[in-house]
Coordinates of C-alpha atoms in Angstrom, one line a residue:
M1032 CA 10.5 3.3 -15.5
T1033 CA 11.5 7.0 -16.6
L1034 CA 10.5 8.1 -13.3
F1035 CA 12.2 5.6 -11.5
E1036 CA 15.4 6.3 -13.3
S1037 CA 15.5 9.9 -12.2
F1038 CA 15.7 9.2 -8.6
A1039 CA 19.1 9.7 -7.4
N1040 CA 21.7 7.0 -6.6
E1041 CA 21.4 7.8 -2.8
L1042 CA 17.6 7.3 -3.0
L1043 CA 17.7 4.0 -5.5
L1044 CA 20.4 2.4 -3.1
E1045 CA 17.7 2.9 -0.2
L1046 CA 14.9 1.7 -2.2
F1047 CA 17.2 -1.5 -3.2
E1048 CA 17.2 -2.6 0.2
Y1049 CA 13.2 -3.6 0.4
F1050 CA 14.0 -5.9 -2.7
D1051 CA 14.1 -9.6 -2.7
T1052 CA 18.1 -10.1 -3.8
V1053 CA 16.7 -12.7 -6.7
H1054 CA 14.1 -10.1 -7.9
L1055 CA 16.4 -7.2 -7.6
L1056 CA 19.3 -8.7 -9.7
R1057 CA 16.8 -10.1 -12.1
A1058 CA 15.2 -6.6 -12.8
F1059 CA 18.1 -4.3 -12.6
T1060 CA 21.3 -5.9 -13.9
R1061 CA 22.4 -5.2 -17.2
L1062 CA 19.6 -2.8 -17.6
N1063 CA 22.0 -0.4 -18.1
V1064 CA 25.4 0.5 -17.2
R1065 CA 24.3 3.0 -14.2
F1066 CA 22.5 0.1 -12.2
T1067 CA 24.9 -2.6 -13.1
T1068 CA 27.3 -0.7 -11.3
L1069 CA 25.1 0.6 -8.4
L1070 CA 24.3 -3.3 -7.6
Y1071 CA 27.6 -4.9 -8.4
Q1072 CA 29.9 -2.0 -7.0
H1073 CA 27.8 0.2 -4.2
F1074 CA 25.2 -1.7 -3.2
R1075 CA 26.5 -3.1 0.4
S1076 CA 23.1 -4.1 2.1
Y1077 CA 22.6 -8.0 0.4
H1078 CA 20.8 -10.2 2.7
L1079 CA 20.5 -13.6 1.3
D1080 CA 17.8 -15.8 2.7
F1081 CA 17.7 -18.9 0.7
T1082 CA 14.7 -20.2 3.0
H1083 CA 12.0 -20.6 0.3
I1084 CA 14.2 -20.1 -2.9
Y1085 CA 13.5 -22.0 -6.2
K1086 CA 16.2 -24.4 -7.5
R1087 CA 16.6 -22.4 -10.6
D1088 CA 16.7 -18.8 -8.8
F1089 CA 19.5 -20.3 -6.7
V1090 CA 21.4 -21.5 -9.5
Y1091 CA 20.8 -18.4 -11.5
L1092 CA 22.1 -16.6 -8.5
C1093 CA 25.2 -18.6 -7.8
E1094 CA 26.4 -18.5 -11.4
Q1095 CA 25.4 -15.3 -12.7
H1096 CA 25.7 -12.8 -9.7
L1097 CA 27.3 -13.9 -6.4
R1098 CA 30.9 -13.7 -7.4
L1099 CA 30.1 -10.0 -8.2
I1100 CA 28.4 -9.0 -5.1
T1101 CA 30.2 -10.8 -2.5
N1102 CA 31.7 -7.2 -0.9
G1103 CA 28.1 -6.3 -0.7
I1104 CA 26.8 -9.2 1.3
V1105 CA 26.2 -8.8 5.1
S1106 CA 23.7 -11.6 6.0
L1107 CA 23.6 -15.1 5.0
R1108 CA 20.6 -17.6 5.4
L1109 CA 21.4 -21.4 4.3
T1110 CA 18.8 -23.9 4.9
G1111 CA 18.7 -27.5 4.4
H1112 CA 14.8 -28.5 5.3
N1113 CA 12.3 -30.0 2.9
E1114 CA 11.9 -26.9 1.2
T1115 CA 15.6 -26.9 -0.3
P1116 CA 17.1 -30.2 0.3
G1117 CA 20.9 -30.5 -1.0
L1118 CA 21.4 -26.5 -0.7
F1119 CA 24.7 -26.5 1.3
K1120 CA 26.1 -29.0 -0.6
Q1121 CA 25.3 -27.3 -3.8
F1122 CA 26.1 -24.0 -2.4
L1123 CA 29.9 -25.8 -1.6
T1124 CA 30.0 -27.0 -5.4
Y1125 CA 30.5 -23.6 -6.7
G1126 CA 33.8 -23.2 -4.7
F1127 CA 32.7 -20.4 -2.4
R1128 CA 34.5 -19.6 0.9
L1129 CA 33.7 -17.6 3.8
D1130 CA 36.7 -15.3 3.3
Q1131 CA 35.3 -14.3 -0.1
F1132 CA 32.7 -12.3 1.7
A1133 CA 34.7 -9.3 3.1
R1134 CA 31.5 -7.6 4.7
L1135 CA 29.5 -10.8 5.7
Q1136 CA 28.4 -10.4 9.3
A1137 CA 25.9 -12.9 10.2
V1138 CA 25.4 -16.5 9.0
S1139 CA 22.4 -18.9 10.1
F1140 CA 22.4 -22.6 9.5
N1141 CA 19.3 -24.5 9.5
R1142 CA 19.4 -28.6 9.3
F1143 CA 22.9 -29.2 7.9
D1144 CA 25.9 -31.5 9.2
Y1145 CA 27.7 -29.6 11.8
G1146 CA 30.8 -31.3 10.6
D1147 CA 30.4 -29.2 7.0
I1148 CA 29.4 -26.3 8.9
I1149 CA 32.7 -26.4 11.0
E1150 CA 34.8 -26.7 7.8
F1151 CA 32.8 -23.6 6.2
L1152 CA 33.4 -21.5 9.0
G1153 CA 37.2 -21.9 8.9
K1154 CA 38.2 -18.4 7.7
G1155 CA 34.9 -16.6 8.9
N1156 CA 37.4 -14.2 10.8
Q1157 CA 34.6 -11.3 9.6
L1158 CA 31.6 -12.9 11.5
T1159 CA 29.9 -11.0 14.3
H1160 CA 26.7 -12.9 14.5
L1161 CA 26.4 -17.3 14.2
I1162 CA 23.2 -19.3 14.2
I1163 CA 23.3 -23.1 14.2
D1164 CA 19.8 -24.3 14.3
E1165 CA 18.3 -27.9 14.0
C1166 CA 21.5 -29.6 12.7
N1167 CA 23.3 -33.1 12.9
M1168 CA 25.8 -32.5 15.6
F1169 CA 27.5 -35.9 15.3
M1170 CA 30.8 -35.5 15.8
T1171 CA 33.7 -38.2 16.6
S1172 CA 35.2 -37.8 19.9
S1173 CA 38.2 -36.6 18.3
D1174 CA 36.9 -33.9 16.2
S1175 CA 34.4 -32.4 18.9
P1176 CA 37.2 -30.2 21.0
H1177 CA 38.5 -29.0 17.4
S1178 CA 35.0 -27.9 16.1
I1179 CA 34.0 -26.2 19.4
N1180 CA 37.2 -24.4 19.5
Q1181 CA 36.9 -23.3 16.4
I1182 CA 33.6 -21.4 17.0
W1183 CA 35.1 -19.6 20.0
N1184 CA 38.2 -18.7 18.0
L1185 CA 36.2 -16.6 15.8
P1186 CA 38.1 -13.1 16.6
K1187 CA 34.9 -11.1 16.1
L1188 CA 32.0 -13.2 17.1
T1189 CA 29.7 -11.2 19.4
H1190 CA 26.6 -13.4 19.6
F1191 CA 26.4 -17.3 18.9
K1192 CA 23.1 -19.2 19.2
L1193 CA 22.9 -23.0 19.1
T1194 CA 19.1 -24.2 19.1
N1195 CA 17.4 -27.2 18.7
C1196 CA 20.7 -29.5 18.2
Y1197 CA 21.4 -32.6 20.6
L1198 CA 24.4 -32.1 22.1
E1199 CA 25.4 -35.4 23.0
H1200 CA 28.8 -35.3 20.9
I1201 CA 29.7 -31.9 21.9
D1202 CA 31.6 -31.3 25.1
F1203 CA 31.9 -27.6 26.3
C1204 CA 34.2 -28.8 28.9
R1205 CA 36.9 -29.1 26.4
L1206 CA 36.8 -25.3 25.4
A1207 CA 40.4 -24.6 25.4
I1208 CA 39.9 -21.1 23.8
I1209 CA 39.3 -17.9 25.0
S1210 CA 36.6 -15.4 23.2
N1211 CA 37.4 -12.0 24.3
S1212 CA 34.3 -10.8 21.5
L1213 CA 31.7 -13.2 22.4
Q1214 CA 28.8 -11.1 24.3
S1215 CA 25.7 -13.2 23.8
L1216 CA 25.7 -16.7 23.6
S1217 CA 22.2 -18.8 23.8
I1218 CA 22.6 -22.7 24.0
R1219 CA 19.0 -24.2 23.9
T1220 CA 19.6 -28.0 22.7
G1221 CA 18.3 -31.5 23.7
L1222 CA 20.8 -31.9 26.6
G1223 CA 20.7 -29.2 29.6
C1224 CA 24.2 -27.7 31.0
S1225 CA 25.7 -28.6 34.3
F1226 CA 27.2 -25.9 36.8
S1227 CA 31.1 -27.3 35.6
T1228 CA 30.3 -27.0 31.7
L1229 CA 28.8 -23.5 32.4
V1230 CA 31.8 -22.6 34.4
K1231 CA 33.9 -24.0 31.3
I1232 CA 31.9 -21.7 29.1
Y1233 CA 32.0 -18.6 31.2
Q1234 CA 35.6 -18.6 31.9
C1235 CA 36.4 -19.1 27.9
S1236 CA 33.9 -16.3 27.4
P1237 CA 34.8 -13.0 29.9
C1238 CA 33.0 -10.5 28.3
L1239 CA 29.7 -12.4 28.1
Q1240 CA 26.6 -10.0 28.9
H1241 CA 23.8 -12.0 27.6
L1242 CA 23.1 -15.9 28.4
S1243 CA 20.5 -18.0 27.5
V1244 CA 20.9 -21.6 28.8
C1245 CA 19.0 -24.5 30.0
I1246 CA 20.0 -26.2 33.3
E1247 CA 19.9 -29.7 34.2
L1248 CA 21.6 -31.2 37.2
Y1249 CA 21.9 -34.7 38.2
D1250 CA 23.3 -34.0 41.5
E1251 CA 21.0 -31.4 43.1
S1252 CA 24.2 -30.8 46.0
E1253 CA 26.0 -29.1 43.1
K1254 CA 26.8 -25.2 43.4
L1255 CA 27.9 -22.9 41.1
P1256 CA 31.3 -21.9 42.3
I1257 CA 31.8 -18.5 40.7
V1258 CA 30.3 -15.4 40.5
L1259 CA 29.5 -14.2 36.6
T1260 CA 30.1 -10.6 37.3
T1261 CA 29.5 -9.6 33.3
L1262 CA 26.0 -11.0 32.9
S1263 CA 23.3 -8.4 32.6
T1264 CA 20.9 -10.3 30.8
L1265 CA 19.8 -14.1 31.8
E1266 CA 17.6 -16.5 30.4
L1267 CA 16.9 -19.8 32.3
Q1268 CA 15.3 -22.7 31.3
L1269 CA 15.1 -25.0 34.4
C1270 CA 14.7 -29.1 33.5
N1271 CA 14.7 -31.4 36.6
T1272 CA 16.3 -28.7 39.6
T1273 CA 14.4 -27.6 42.3
N1274 CA 17.0 -25.5 44.1
V1275 CA 19.3 -24.5 41.3
L1276 CA 17.3 -20.9 40.9
Q1277 CA 18.2 -19.7 44.3
D1278 CA 21.6 -20.5 44.1
F1279 CA 22.3 -19.4 40.9
L1280 CA 21.0 -15.9 41.6
H1281 CA 22.8 -15.3 44.3
N1282 CA 26.0 -15.5 41.9
V1283 CA 24.7 -12.9 39.4
P1284 CA 25.2 -9.2 41.1
N1285 CA 24.8 -7.3 37.9
L1286 CA 21.6 -8.8 36.7
R1287 CA 19.4 -6.3 35.1
H1288 CA 17.1 -8.5 32.8
L1289 CA 16.0 -12.4 33.9
T1290 CA 13.6 -14.5 32.2
V1291 CA 12.7 -18.1 34.0
D1292 CA 11.3 -21.0 32.4
S1293 CA 10.7 -23.9 35.1
L1294 CA 9.1 -27.2 35.1
S1295 CA 10.3 -28.0 38.6
S1296 CA 9.4 -25.5 41.0
H1297 CA 8.0 -22.1 41.8
L1298 CA 8.8 -19.4 44.3
N1299 CA 6.2 -17.2 46.0
G1300 CA 6.3 -13.2 46.0
H1301 CA 8.0 -12.9 49.6
E1302 CA 10.7 -15.5 48.1
W1303 CA 11.5 -13.4 45.2
Q1304 CA 11.4 -10.3 47.2
E1305 CA 14.3 -11.5 49.0
I1306 CA 16.5 -12.9 46.3
I1307 CA 15.9 -9.3 44.1
V1308 CA 16.4 -7.3 47.2
E1309 CA 19.5 -9.1 48.5
Y1310 CA 21.3 -10.4 45.5
I1311 CA 20.2 -8.8 42.4
P1312 CA 19.4 -5.6 43.2
K1313 CA 20.0 -3.9 40.0
L1314 CA 16.7 -6.0 38.4
T1315 CA 14.5 -4.0 36.3
V1316 CA 12.5 -6.6 34.1
L1317 CA 11.5 -10.0 35.6
Q1318 CA 9.8 -12.5 33.6
F1319 CA 8.8 -16.1 34.7
K1320 CA 6.5 -19.2 33.8
M1321 CA 6.7 -21.7 36.9
L1322 CA 4.6 -25.1 37.5
V1323 CA 2.7 -24.8 40.8
Y1324 CA 2.3 -28.8 41.9
T1325 CA 1.5 -30.9 45.3
L1326 CA -1.2 -29.0 45.7
S1327 CA -3.7 -30.7 47.9
A1328 CA -7.0 -31.8 46.6
D1329 CA -9.4 -30.1 49.2
K1330 CA -7.2 -26.8 49.6
I1331 CA -6.2 -26.1 46.1
D1332 CA -8.3 -22.9 45.5
K1333 CA -7.1 -21.3 48.8
E1334 CA -3.6 -22.2 48.0
I1335 CA -3.5 -20.5 44.8
A1336 CA -5.2 -17.4 46.4
D1337 CA -2.8 -17.4 49.3
L1338 CA -0.2 -17.8 46.6
L1339 CA -1.3 -14.8 44.7
D1340 CA -1.8 -12.8 47.8
T1341 CA 2.4 -12.6 48.0
F1342 CA 2.3 -10.9 44.8
R1343 CA 0.1 -8.1 45.7
I1344 CA 2.5 -6.2 48.5
P1345 CA 3.8 -2.8 47.4
F1346 CA 7.1 -4.4 46.4
W1347 CA 5.1 -6.2 43.2
L1348 CA 2.3 -3.6 42.7
E1349 CA 3.9 -0.3 43.4
Q1350 CA 7.5 -0.5 43.3
H1351 CA 8.0 -2.3 40.1
Q1352 CA 4.2 -2.7 38.8
W1353 CA 4.8 -6.5 38.2
Y1354 CA 2.0 -8.5 37.6
V1355 CA 1.7 -12.3 37.6
R1356 CA -1.5 -14.3 36.9
C1357 CA -1.9 -18.3 37.9
D1358 CA -4.2 -21.1 35.8
W1359 CA -5.0 -24.3 37.5
N1360 CA -7.5 -27.0 37.8
S1361 CA -9.4 -27.5 40.9
D1362 CA -10.8 -30.8 39.8
I1363 CA -10.5 -33.2 42.8
I1364 CA -10.4 -36.3 40.4
G1365 CA -8.3 -34.8 37.9
S1366 CA -4.6 -33.4 38.0
R1367 CA -4.1 -30.9 41.0
Y1368 CA -1.5 -28.3 39.4
G1369 CA -1.1 -24.8 38.3
Y1370 CA 0.8 -22.5 36.1
L1371 CA 2.0 -19.1 37.3
Y1372 CA 3.6 -16.6 35.1
T1373 CA 4.0 -12.9 34.6
L1374 CA 2.0 -10.6 32.5
P1375 CA 2.5 -9.8 29.9
F1376 CA 3.2 -13.1 28.9
A1377 CA 7.0 -12.9 28.2
F1378 CA 7.2 -16.4 25.8
D1379 CA 7.0 -17.0 22.3
S1380 CA 4.7 -20.0 22.3
F1381 CA 1.6 -20.6 24.7
T1382 CA 0.2 -23.9 25.3
E1383 CA -3.7 -24.6 26.2
T1384 CA -3.8 -26.7 29.7
T1385 CA -6.8 -28.5 30.9
C1386 CA -6.8 -25.8 33.7
Q1387 CA -10.3 -24.5 34.1
K1388 CA -9.9 -21.2 36.7
S1389 CA -7.6 -18.3 36.3
Q1390 CA -6.7 -15.2 38.7
W1391 CA -4.2 -12.7 38.3
T1392 CA -2.9 -9.4 40.0
G1393 CA -2.6 -6.6 37.5
P1394 CA -5.4 -4.3 35.9
S1395 CA -8.3 -6.1 34.4
N1396 CA -8.3 -3.6 31.4
E1397 CA -5.0 -4.4 30.4
I1398 CA -5.5 -8.3 29.9
S1399 CA -6.1 -8.4 26.4
L1400 CA -2.9 -7.1 25.5
S1401 CA -1.1 -9.4 27.9
F1402 CA -0.4 -11.8 25.3
K1403 CA 0.7 -10.0 22.3
H1404 CA 4.3 -11.8 22.3
V1405 CA 2.5 -15.0 21.5
H1406 CA 3.4 -16.1 18.2
S1407 CA 3.0 -19.8 18.8
L1408 CA -0.2 -21.3 20.0
F1409 CA -1.0 -24.8 20.7
V1410 CA -4.6 -25.4 21.3
G1411 CA -6.3 -28.9 22.3
T1412 CA -9.7 -29.6 22.3
S1413 CA -11.1 -26.8 23.8
L1414 CA -9.9 -23.6 25.3
H1415 CA -10.8 -23.4 29.0
L1416 CA -9.0 -20.2 30.0
H1417 CA -11.0 -16.9 29.9
P1418 CA -10.1 -13.9 29.3
T1419 CA -6.9 -14.8 27.1
Y1420 CA -6.4 -12.8 23.8
F1421 CA -4.2 -13.7 21.0
S1422 CA -3.6 -10.8 18.7
N1423 CA 0.0 -11.9 16.8
V1424 CA -0.1 -15.4 16.4
R1425 CA 2.4 -16.6 13.5
E1426 CA 1.7 -20.2 13.8
V1427 CA -1.1 -22.3 15.3
K1428 CA -1.6 -26.1 16.1
T1429 CA -5.3 -27.4 16.9
T1430 CA -8.0 -29.8 16.2
V1431 CA -10.6 -30.5 13.9
P1432 CA -13.6 -29.6 14.8
L1433 CA -11.8 -26.2 16.1
P1434 CA -11.8 -26.1 19.5
K1435 CA -14.7 -24.3 21.5
Q1436 CA -14.1 -20.1 22.1
F1437 CA -11.2 -20.3 19.2
T1438 CA -12.3 -17.6 16.9
S1439 CA -12.9 -15.4 20.2
T1440 CA -9.9 -15.9 21.9
V1441 CA -7.6 -15.2 18.6
L1442 CA -8.3 -11.6 17.9
S1443 CA -6.9 -11.6 14.5
F1444 CA -5.4 -14.1 12.0
N1445 CA -3.5 -11.3 9.9
S1446 CA -0.2 -12.3 11.0
L1447 CA -0.8 -16.3 10.7
I1448 CA 1.7 -17.9 8.4
A1449 CA 1.5 -21.6 9.6
L1450 CA -1.5 -24.1 10.6
K1451 CA -1.3 -27.3 11.8
L1452 CA -4.5 -29.4 12.4
F1453 CA -4.7 -32.8 13.9
L1454 CA -7.9 -34.4 11.9
Y1455 CA -10.7 -35.8 14.2
D1456 CA -13.8 -35.4 12.5
E1457 CA -13.5 -33.2 9.3
H1458 CA -17.1 -33.5 8.9
R1459 CA -17.7 -31.4 11.8
A1460 CA -15.5 -28.5 10.7
P1461 CA -17.3 -26.0 8.5
D1462 CA -15.8 -23.4 10.2
L1463 CA -12.3 -24.1 9.2
Q1464 CA -12.8 -22.6 5.7
T1465 CA -14.0 -19.5 7.5
I1466 CA -11.0 -19.1 9.1
L1467 CA -9.0 -19.7 6.1
D1468 CA -10.8 -17.0 4.4
Q1469 CA -9.3 -14.6 7.4
T1470 CA -6.1 -15.6 6.9
P1471 CA -4.3 -13.4 4.0
H1472 CA -0.7 -14.6 4.7
L1473 CA -1.0 -18.2 5.7
Y1474 CA 2.2 -19.9 4.2
S1475 CA 2.0 -23.3 5.3
L1476 CA -0.6 -26.0 6.1
T1477 CA 0.1 -29.5 7.7
I1478 CA -2.3 -32.4 8.3
E1479 CA -1.9 -35.2 10.8
D1480 CA -4.3 -37.1 9.3
R1481 CA -6.6 -40.0 10.8
D1482 CA -7.2 -41.9 7.3
A1483 CA -7.2 -41.7 3.4
S1484 CA -10.2 -39.4 3.2
T1485 CA -8.3 -36.4 4.4
L1486 CA -6.8 -35.8 0.8
R1487 CA -10.3 -35.3 -0.3
F1488 CA -11.3 -32.9 2.4
V1489 CA -8.3 -31.0 2.0
S1490 CA -9.0 -30.6 -1.8
K1491 CA -12.3 -28.7 -1.0
L1492 CA -10.3 -25.9 1.0
R1493 CA -9.5 -22.8 -0.5
C1494 CA -6.5 -20.4 0.6
A1495 CA -5.3 -18.0 -2.1
S1496 CA -1.7 -17.3 0.1
L1497 CA -1.4 -20.8 0.5
R1498 CA 2.0 -22.6 -0.7
R1499 CA 3.1 -25.3 1.2
L1500 CA 1.1 -28.5 2.4
I1501 CA 2.6 -31.4 4.5
F1502 CA 0.5 -34.7 5.1
I1503 CA 1.4 -36.5 8.4
P1504 CA 0.5 -39.7 8.8
R1505 CA 0.0 -41.2 12.2
L1506 CA 2.5 -43.7 13.3
T1507 CA 0.7 -46.9 13.6
P1508 CA 1.1 -50.2 12.4
D1509 CA -1.0 -49.9 9.6
V1510 CA 0.0 -46.7 8.2
F1511 CA -2.0 -45.8 5.2
F1512 CA -1.2 -44.0 1.6
F1513 CA -3.2 -42.0 -0.4
D1514 CA -4.6 -44.1 -3.3
D1515 CA -5.0 -42.9 -7.1
T1516 CA -8.8 -41.7 -6.0
D1517 CA -7.6 -39.5 -3.3
C1518 CA -4.8 -38.0 -5.8
I1519 CA -7.1 -37.0 -8.6
A1520 CA -9.1 -35.4 -6.6
F1521 CA -6.4 -33.4 -5.1
A1522 CA -4.8 -33.0 -8.6
Q1523 CA -8.3 -30.9 -9.5
S1524 CA -8.2 -28.5 -6.7
S1525 CA -6.9 -24.7 -6.7
L1526 CA -4.3 -25.7 -3.9
A1527 CA -2.7 -28.5 -5.9
H1528 CA -2.2 -25.6 -8.8
Q1529 CA -1.0 -23.2 -6.2
C1530 CA 1.0 -25.4 -4.2
E1531 CA 5.0 -24.9 -4.0
V1532 CA 6.1 -27.2 -1.4
L1533 CA 4.5 -30.6 -0.8
E1534 CA 5.0 -33.7 1.7
I1535 CA 2.8 -36.5 0.7
H1536 CA 2.3 -40.2 1.1
V1537 CA 1.0 -42.1 -1.6
K1538 CA 0.3 -45.8 -2.9
S1539 CA 1.7 -46.2 -6.2
Y1540 CA 4.1 -44.8 -8.9
A1541 CA 0.7 -43.6 -10.7
S1542 CA -0.7 -41.7 -7.7
A1543 CA 2.4 -39.8 -7.8
I1544 CA 2.3 -38.8 -11.4
N1545 CA -1.3 -37.7 -10.8
V1546 CA -0.3 -35.3 -8.2
L1547 CA 2.7 -34.1 -9.5
Q1548 CA 2.0 -33.3 -13.0
A1549 CA -1.0 -31.2 -12.0
M1550 CA 1.2 -28.6 -9.7
P1551 CA 3.1 -26.5 -12.1
N1552 CA 4.4 -24.4 -9.3
L1553 CA 6.1 -27.3 -7.5
R1554 CA 9.7 -26.2 -6.4
A1555 CA 10.1 -28.7 -3.4
L1556 CA 8.8 -32.1 -2.8
T1557 CA 9.1 -35.1 -0.1
L1558 CA 7.5 -38.0 -1.2
Y1559 CA 6.6 -41.2 0.8
I1560 CA 5.7 -44.2 -1.4
S1561 CA 4.3 -47.7 -1.0
D1562 CA 5.5 -50.2 -3.7
D1563 CA 2.2 -51.8 -4.9
E1564 CA 4.4 -54.8 -6.5
L1565 CA 5.5 -55.7 -2.9
P1566 CA 3.1 -57.6 -1.0
H1567 CA 1.4 -56.0 2.2
V1568 CA 3.3 -56.9 5.2
R1569 CA 2.8 -55.4 8.6
H1570 CA 5.4 -53.4 9.5
V1571 CA 7.1 -53.7 5.9
S1572 CA 9.9 -51.0 6.0
F1573 CA 10.1 -48.2 3.3
R1574 CA 13.4 -49.3 2.5
Q1575 CA 11.6 -52.2 0.5
R1576 CA 8.8 -50.3 -0.4
M1577 CA 11.0 -47.3 -1.9
S1578 CA 13.7 -49.8 -3.3
S1579 CA 12.4 -50.2 -6.7
L1580 CA 11.4 -46.6 -7.1
W1581 CA 14.4 -45.4 -6.3
R1582 CA 16.5 -47.6 -8.5
R1583 CA 14.3 -45.9 -11.6
L1584 CA 15.1 -42.6 -10.0
Y1585 CA 19.0 -43.2 -10.1
A1586 CA 18.9 -44.7 -13.6
C1587 CA 17.2 -41.6 -15.0
N1588 CA 19.1 -39.0 -12.6
G1589 CA 22.6 -39.3 -13.5
S1590 CA 23.3 -43.0 -13.8
T1591 CA 24.0 -44.2 -17.4
S1592 CA 23.3 -48.0 -16.8
K1593 CA 20.2 -49.9 -17.6
S1594 CA 18.2 -51.5 -14.8
S1595 CA 16.0 -54.7 -15.4
N1596 CA 13.6 -53.3 -13.1
L1597 CA 12.4 -50.2 -15.2
S1598 CA 9.1 -50.4 -15.7
T1599 CA 6.1 -48.2 -15.6
P1600 CA 6.8 -46.3 -18.9
E1601 CA 5.3 -43.4 -17.7
M1602 CA 7.1 -42.8 -14.7
I1603 CA 10.5 -43.3 -16.7
K1604 CA 9.2 -41.2 -19.7
W1605 CA 8.0 -38.2 -17.2
L1606 CA 11.5 -38.6 -15.1
K1607 CA 13.5 -38.4 -18.1
T1608 CA 11.9 -35.5 -19.9
D1609 CA 11.4 -33.2 -17.2
L1610 CA 11.8 -34.2 -13.6
S1611 CA 15.7 -35.2 -13.7
K1612 CA 16.6 -32.1 -15.9
R1613 CA 15.3 -29.5 -13.1
C1614 CA 15.2 -31.5 -9.8
W1615 CA 17.8 -32.3 -7.3
T1616 CA 17.1 -35.6 -5.8
S1617 CA 18.2 -37.4 -2.8
I1618 CA 17.0 -40.4 -0.5
S1619 CA 17.2 -40.1 3.5
S1620 CA 16.4 -41.7 6.5
G1621 CA 13.0 -41.5 7.4
W1622 CA 10.7 -43.0 10.4
N1623 CA 12.5 -45.7 12.3
G1624 CA 15.5 -46.1 9.6
D1625 CA 12.9 -46.1 6.7
F1626 CA 13.6 -44.4 3.3
Y1627 CA 12.1 -41.3 1.8
L1628 CA 12.5 -39.3 -1.1
K1629 CA 13.3 -35.5 -1.4
F1630 CA 13.2 -33.4 -4.8
W1631 CA 14.2 -29.8 -4.9
G1632 CA 13.4 -28.4 -8.5
N1633 CA 12.8 -25.3 -10.4

């Protein structure tokens, strides 16, 4: 510590940027006057990310420090998923307003109500970057225009991303505010944009340079009526359209970077060349992924060969050094389709298909580097394509037993942080532990379980870095729940002791206690419980199953009233002495309108 204190203030301020904010403030504030002054008055690079925060750390930060460092906070990420349920409402109870954070530039919201977000953004005049992700976008028809206009009214906003939100209640055609600051806009939601919507957005964003959007036209005769002269970067996802791409590209003369993801059509090399030369001559980067379909059964291999030959002309190989690959299935009985995409593969996720053949136009010695940008890999029961190599995957969704050639295709598991498994036969999965032994940074394991043996299977696994476990039952009429035997086995496992976030479905209150009392590091819980006191009825809703437990939770977590339904003394004692003192609890809509409980604790 003496050596650390000998560092110059400039060096200390630079080192502080590498610390987690909570850890930094706990360690150095009030240590001495010098460190306290540096952190409260001079450090100007606080990046607050509440994605994985303990409730006690959140409370500590809000109550002890946040008002003292508001001038140093430059980014804020607020999340409301199952790791931090209720966080935003808790944050608002402290009375924080956006205009209190004078240097705040970037805010990210995940899984909150859109109306609450808009209200919070009311005085965000200093914001330059805004992300709204997976949020409930329900708005009344009268509130919708005000909400979207309020975002466009932020005077310094340059980057806005709206992703994974269903936009049925948000009408961009009702934009009435012109933003002269907005330069980058990404709208990737449950509904695509029409040309009329796109025109309105562009008219209200005259300085727009980067656009990422999904286009969905129900009238294919619709044309883009304006020229988008300011756009230099365009990312297009095409849903149900066939001719929209050509029409769109006729109206972006200054485009330099183009990315296209199309499930409805493809262009051959000659068609691409004609469009680029005539309409977008400034283009330097081209990336696409397109579906090739309506192939004849007896000529599919020749059709693919002819298609690839159109990309082997000098325009592609010499002038631009752009390469493509096509994967297809030539099974006469099976599906006749293919996927055509540029190399290196430009998209974040890659989904394995049933395609069994592959050819490409680029150098063979570079194929191992062609998928280095893929972070999410979705693999079925087998990997057919070779050579395909992934070296930087962060998320994998696959089956147990693991697909053939899986370990030879994924070159490294060092970057893997999330693994989702669909269990078909856990008794044939000895290689799964071998994979876990190679994942030093694996944080999350999700299991879609087939039956009650899943929990006992997982209890035998080992992974020192694992902190989140999610069990998802298959949604069948006879949804099963883990019983006491399963839960006791899990409670004795190393994973239970190290787990911090758990989502699980159990049969009884006693089963819940067996699991939770064995988890000293638990900070967030989503709990589905089948009430054994109710007679078993097929299709019985979770509302009925949960009602008794919720009355008990409510009685012990803020209500002073007594209930005649309070039984199971162990549960009540545990709630009174432990859980209710340190946890935020809620009850929310679950599958098909059913209920489940969420806890966010210390």
